[in-house]
CSV table of C-alpha atoms in Angstrom, one decimal:
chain,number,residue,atom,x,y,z
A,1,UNK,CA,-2.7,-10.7,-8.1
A,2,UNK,CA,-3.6,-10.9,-4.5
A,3,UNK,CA,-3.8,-7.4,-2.7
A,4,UNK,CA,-1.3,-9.1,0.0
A,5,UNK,CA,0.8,-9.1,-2.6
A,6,UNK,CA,1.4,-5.7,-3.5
A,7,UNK,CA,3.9,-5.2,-0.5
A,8,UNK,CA,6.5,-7.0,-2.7
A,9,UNK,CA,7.1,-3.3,-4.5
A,10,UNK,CA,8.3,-2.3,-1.4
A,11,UNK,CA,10.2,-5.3,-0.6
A,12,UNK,CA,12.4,-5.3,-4.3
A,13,UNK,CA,12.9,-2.2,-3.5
A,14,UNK,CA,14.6,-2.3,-0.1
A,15,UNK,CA,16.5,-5.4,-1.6
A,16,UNK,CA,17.7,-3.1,-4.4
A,17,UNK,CA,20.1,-1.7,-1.7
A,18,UNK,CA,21.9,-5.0,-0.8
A,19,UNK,CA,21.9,-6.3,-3.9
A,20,UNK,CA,24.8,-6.8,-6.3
A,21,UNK,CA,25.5,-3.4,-8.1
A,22,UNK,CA,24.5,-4.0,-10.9
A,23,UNK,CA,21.2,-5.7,-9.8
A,24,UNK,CA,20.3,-2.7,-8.3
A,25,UNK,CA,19.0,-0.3,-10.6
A,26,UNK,CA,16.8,-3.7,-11.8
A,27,UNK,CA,15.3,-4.2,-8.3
A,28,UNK,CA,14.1,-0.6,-7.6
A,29,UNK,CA,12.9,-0.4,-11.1
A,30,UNK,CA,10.8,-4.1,-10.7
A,31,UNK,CA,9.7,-2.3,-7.5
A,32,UNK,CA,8.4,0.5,-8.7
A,33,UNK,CA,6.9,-1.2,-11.2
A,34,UNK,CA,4.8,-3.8,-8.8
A,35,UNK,CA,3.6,-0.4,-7.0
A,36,UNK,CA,2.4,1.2,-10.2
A,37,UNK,CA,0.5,-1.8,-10.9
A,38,UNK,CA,-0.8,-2.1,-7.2
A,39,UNK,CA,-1.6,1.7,-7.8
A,40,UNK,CA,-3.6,1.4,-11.0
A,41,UNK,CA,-6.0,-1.1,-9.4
A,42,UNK,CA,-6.8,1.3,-6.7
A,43,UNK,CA,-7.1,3.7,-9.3
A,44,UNK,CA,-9.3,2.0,-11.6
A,45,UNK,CA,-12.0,1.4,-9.1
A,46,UNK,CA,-15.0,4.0,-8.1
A,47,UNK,CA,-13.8,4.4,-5.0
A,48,UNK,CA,-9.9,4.7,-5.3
A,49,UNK,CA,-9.8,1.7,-3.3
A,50,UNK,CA,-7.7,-1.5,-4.2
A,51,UNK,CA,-9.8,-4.7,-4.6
A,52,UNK,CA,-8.7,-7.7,-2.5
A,53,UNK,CA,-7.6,-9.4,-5.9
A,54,UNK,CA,-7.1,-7.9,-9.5
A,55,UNK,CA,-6.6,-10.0,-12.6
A,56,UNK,CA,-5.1,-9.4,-16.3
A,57,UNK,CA,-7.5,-11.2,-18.5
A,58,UNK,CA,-7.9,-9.9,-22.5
A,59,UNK,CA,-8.4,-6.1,-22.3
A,60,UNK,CA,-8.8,-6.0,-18.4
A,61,UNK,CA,-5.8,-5.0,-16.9
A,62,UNK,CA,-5.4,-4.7,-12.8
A,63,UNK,CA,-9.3,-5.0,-12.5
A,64,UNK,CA,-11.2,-7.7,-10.0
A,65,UNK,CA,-13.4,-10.0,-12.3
A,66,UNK,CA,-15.2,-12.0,-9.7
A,67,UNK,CA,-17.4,-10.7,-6.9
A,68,UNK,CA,-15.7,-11.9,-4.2
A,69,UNK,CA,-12.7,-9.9,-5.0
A,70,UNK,CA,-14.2,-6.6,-5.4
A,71,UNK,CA,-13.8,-6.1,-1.5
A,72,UNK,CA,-11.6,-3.7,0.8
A,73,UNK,CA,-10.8,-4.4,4.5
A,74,UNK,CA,-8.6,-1.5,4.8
A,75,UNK,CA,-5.4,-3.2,4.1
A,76,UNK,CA,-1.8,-1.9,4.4
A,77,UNK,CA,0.0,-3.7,1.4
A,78,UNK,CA,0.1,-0.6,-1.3
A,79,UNK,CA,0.9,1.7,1.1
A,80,UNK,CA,3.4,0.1,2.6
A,81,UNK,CA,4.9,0.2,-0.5
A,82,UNK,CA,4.3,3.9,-1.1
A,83,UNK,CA,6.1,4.4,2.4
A,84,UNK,CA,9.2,2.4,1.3
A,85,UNK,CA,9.3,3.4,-2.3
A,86,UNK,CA,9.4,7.1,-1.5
A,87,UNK,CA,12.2,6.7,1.2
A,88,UNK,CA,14.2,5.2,-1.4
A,89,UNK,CA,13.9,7.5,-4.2
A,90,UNK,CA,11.9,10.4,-2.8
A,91,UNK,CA,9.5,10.7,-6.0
A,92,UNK,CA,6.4,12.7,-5.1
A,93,UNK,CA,3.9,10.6,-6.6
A,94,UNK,CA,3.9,8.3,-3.9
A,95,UNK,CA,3.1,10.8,-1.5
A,96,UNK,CA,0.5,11.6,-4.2
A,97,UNK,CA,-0.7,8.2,-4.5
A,98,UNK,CA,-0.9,7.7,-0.4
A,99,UNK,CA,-2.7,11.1,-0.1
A,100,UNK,CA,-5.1,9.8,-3.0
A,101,UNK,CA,-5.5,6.4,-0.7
A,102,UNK,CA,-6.0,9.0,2.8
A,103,UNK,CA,-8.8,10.6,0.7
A,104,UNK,CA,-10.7,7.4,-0.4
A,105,UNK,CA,-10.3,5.5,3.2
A,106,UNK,CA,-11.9,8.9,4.7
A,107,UNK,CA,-14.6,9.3,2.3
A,108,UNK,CA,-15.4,5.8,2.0
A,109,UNK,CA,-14.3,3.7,4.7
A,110,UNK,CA,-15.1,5.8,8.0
A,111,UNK,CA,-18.2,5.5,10.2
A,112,UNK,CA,-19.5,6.6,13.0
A,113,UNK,CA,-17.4,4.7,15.7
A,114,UNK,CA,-14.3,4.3,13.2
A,115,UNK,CA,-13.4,3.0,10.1
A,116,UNK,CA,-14.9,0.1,8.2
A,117,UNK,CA,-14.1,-2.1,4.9
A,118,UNK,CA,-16.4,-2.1,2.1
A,119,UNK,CA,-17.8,-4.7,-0.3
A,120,UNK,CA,-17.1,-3.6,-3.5
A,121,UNK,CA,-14.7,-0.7,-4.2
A,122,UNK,CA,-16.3,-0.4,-7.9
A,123,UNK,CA,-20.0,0.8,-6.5
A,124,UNK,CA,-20.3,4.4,-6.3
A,125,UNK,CA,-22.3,3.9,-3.5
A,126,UNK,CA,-20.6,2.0,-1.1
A,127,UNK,CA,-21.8,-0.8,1.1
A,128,UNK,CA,-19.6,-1.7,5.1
A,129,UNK,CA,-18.7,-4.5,6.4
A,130,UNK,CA,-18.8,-3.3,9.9
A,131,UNK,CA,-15.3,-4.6,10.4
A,132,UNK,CA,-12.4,-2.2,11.2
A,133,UNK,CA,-9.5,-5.4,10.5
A,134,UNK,CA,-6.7,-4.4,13.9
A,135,UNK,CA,-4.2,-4.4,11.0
A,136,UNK,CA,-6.0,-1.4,9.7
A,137,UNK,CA,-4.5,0.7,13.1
A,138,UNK,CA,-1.2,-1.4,13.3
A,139,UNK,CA,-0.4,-1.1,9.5
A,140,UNK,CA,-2.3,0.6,7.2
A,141,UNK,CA,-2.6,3.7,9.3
A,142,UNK,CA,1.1,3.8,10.8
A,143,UNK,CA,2.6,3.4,7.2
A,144,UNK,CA,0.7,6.5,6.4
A,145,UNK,CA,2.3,7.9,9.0
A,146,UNK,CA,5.4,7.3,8.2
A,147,UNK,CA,5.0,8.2,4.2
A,148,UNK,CA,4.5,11.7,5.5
A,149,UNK,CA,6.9,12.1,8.4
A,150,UNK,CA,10.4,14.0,8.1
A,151,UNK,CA,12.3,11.3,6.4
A,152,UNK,CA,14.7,11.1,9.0
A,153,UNK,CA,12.3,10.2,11.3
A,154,UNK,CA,12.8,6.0,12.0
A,155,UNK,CA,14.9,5.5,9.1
A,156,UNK,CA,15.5,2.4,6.6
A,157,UNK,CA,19.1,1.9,7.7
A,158,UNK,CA,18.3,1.9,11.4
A,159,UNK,CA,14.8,0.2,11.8
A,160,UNK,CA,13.5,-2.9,10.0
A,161,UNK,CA,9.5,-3.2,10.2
A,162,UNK,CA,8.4,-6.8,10.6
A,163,UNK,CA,5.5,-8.2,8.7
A,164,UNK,CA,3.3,-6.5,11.6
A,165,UNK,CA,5.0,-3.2,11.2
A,166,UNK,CA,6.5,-3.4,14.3
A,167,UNK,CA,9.6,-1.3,14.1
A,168,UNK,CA,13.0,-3.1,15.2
A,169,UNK,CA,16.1,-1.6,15.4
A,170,UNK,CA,18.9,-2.8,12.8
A,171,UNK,CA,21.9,-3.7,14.8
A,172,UNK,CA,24.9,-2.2,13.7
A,173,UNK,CA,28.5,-4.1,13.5
């Protein structure tokens, strides 16, 4: 599973609400579930960090087998998921779990000048990449935001975020 693909907890989960009733308890639950699994590769790493791809081969569950998967560019996906799944059923742990990824990008990921992906989030000592990604500010860091903010503040039923995170507001009938 591709780390870009982890923002589909989010996404079952906000579709839970338009769906057919009795679809929805299935949606948020599938949801959930995708961001549990999104959480356990960031969890299973040295660093906290999510790797750019995980796998489920023989014992390995959520873990990046090939090298050039182990990698972090500071990506949004997991949180964004956090953020939507905690508007929608307001269970601490994914304030937990985005307060566990605020910790890791801050220990790990911040230099000098900023903040910069690493190379392989399952080396205790962590090598940059000397990028900070512009997604990193636009995404990563405003979903953080608004996982913590007063949950009134630019709610689900009046704002839809694009794939940018650009807030938009819902128009209403």
């Amino acid at each position: 599973m591709d780390h870009l693909g982890c923002f589909s907890g989010g996404m079952l989960g906000l579709g839970s609400k338009y769906a057919s009733p009795n679809l929805q308890e299935k949606y948020l639950e599938l949801g959930g579930e995708i961001t549990k699994t999104c959480h356990t590769a960031y969890d299973k790493t040295a660093t906290k960090l999510g790797p750019e791809a995980f796998r489920f081969e023989g014992k390995s569950e959520a873990v990046a087998m090939r090298q050039n998967e182990k990698y972090y560019i500071l990506r949004p996906e997991v949180i964004e998921s956090y953020f939507v799944m905690w508007r929608l059923t307001k269970d601490t742990k994914y304030r937990d779990w985005g307060w566990e990824a605020v910790e890791a990008i801050n220990k790990h990921c911040r230099v000098p000048d900023g903040f910069s992906g690493i190379r392989d989030v399952y080396a205790s000592k962590v090598s940059h990449d000397d990028v900070q990604q512009s997604f990193f500010l636009a995404e990563t860091l405003k979903y953080l935001y608004l996982l913590f903010s007063d949950n009134d503040f630019m709610s689900l039923d009046d704002w839809v975020l694009n794939t940018e995170a650009h807030p938009l507001p819902v128009k209403k009938s």
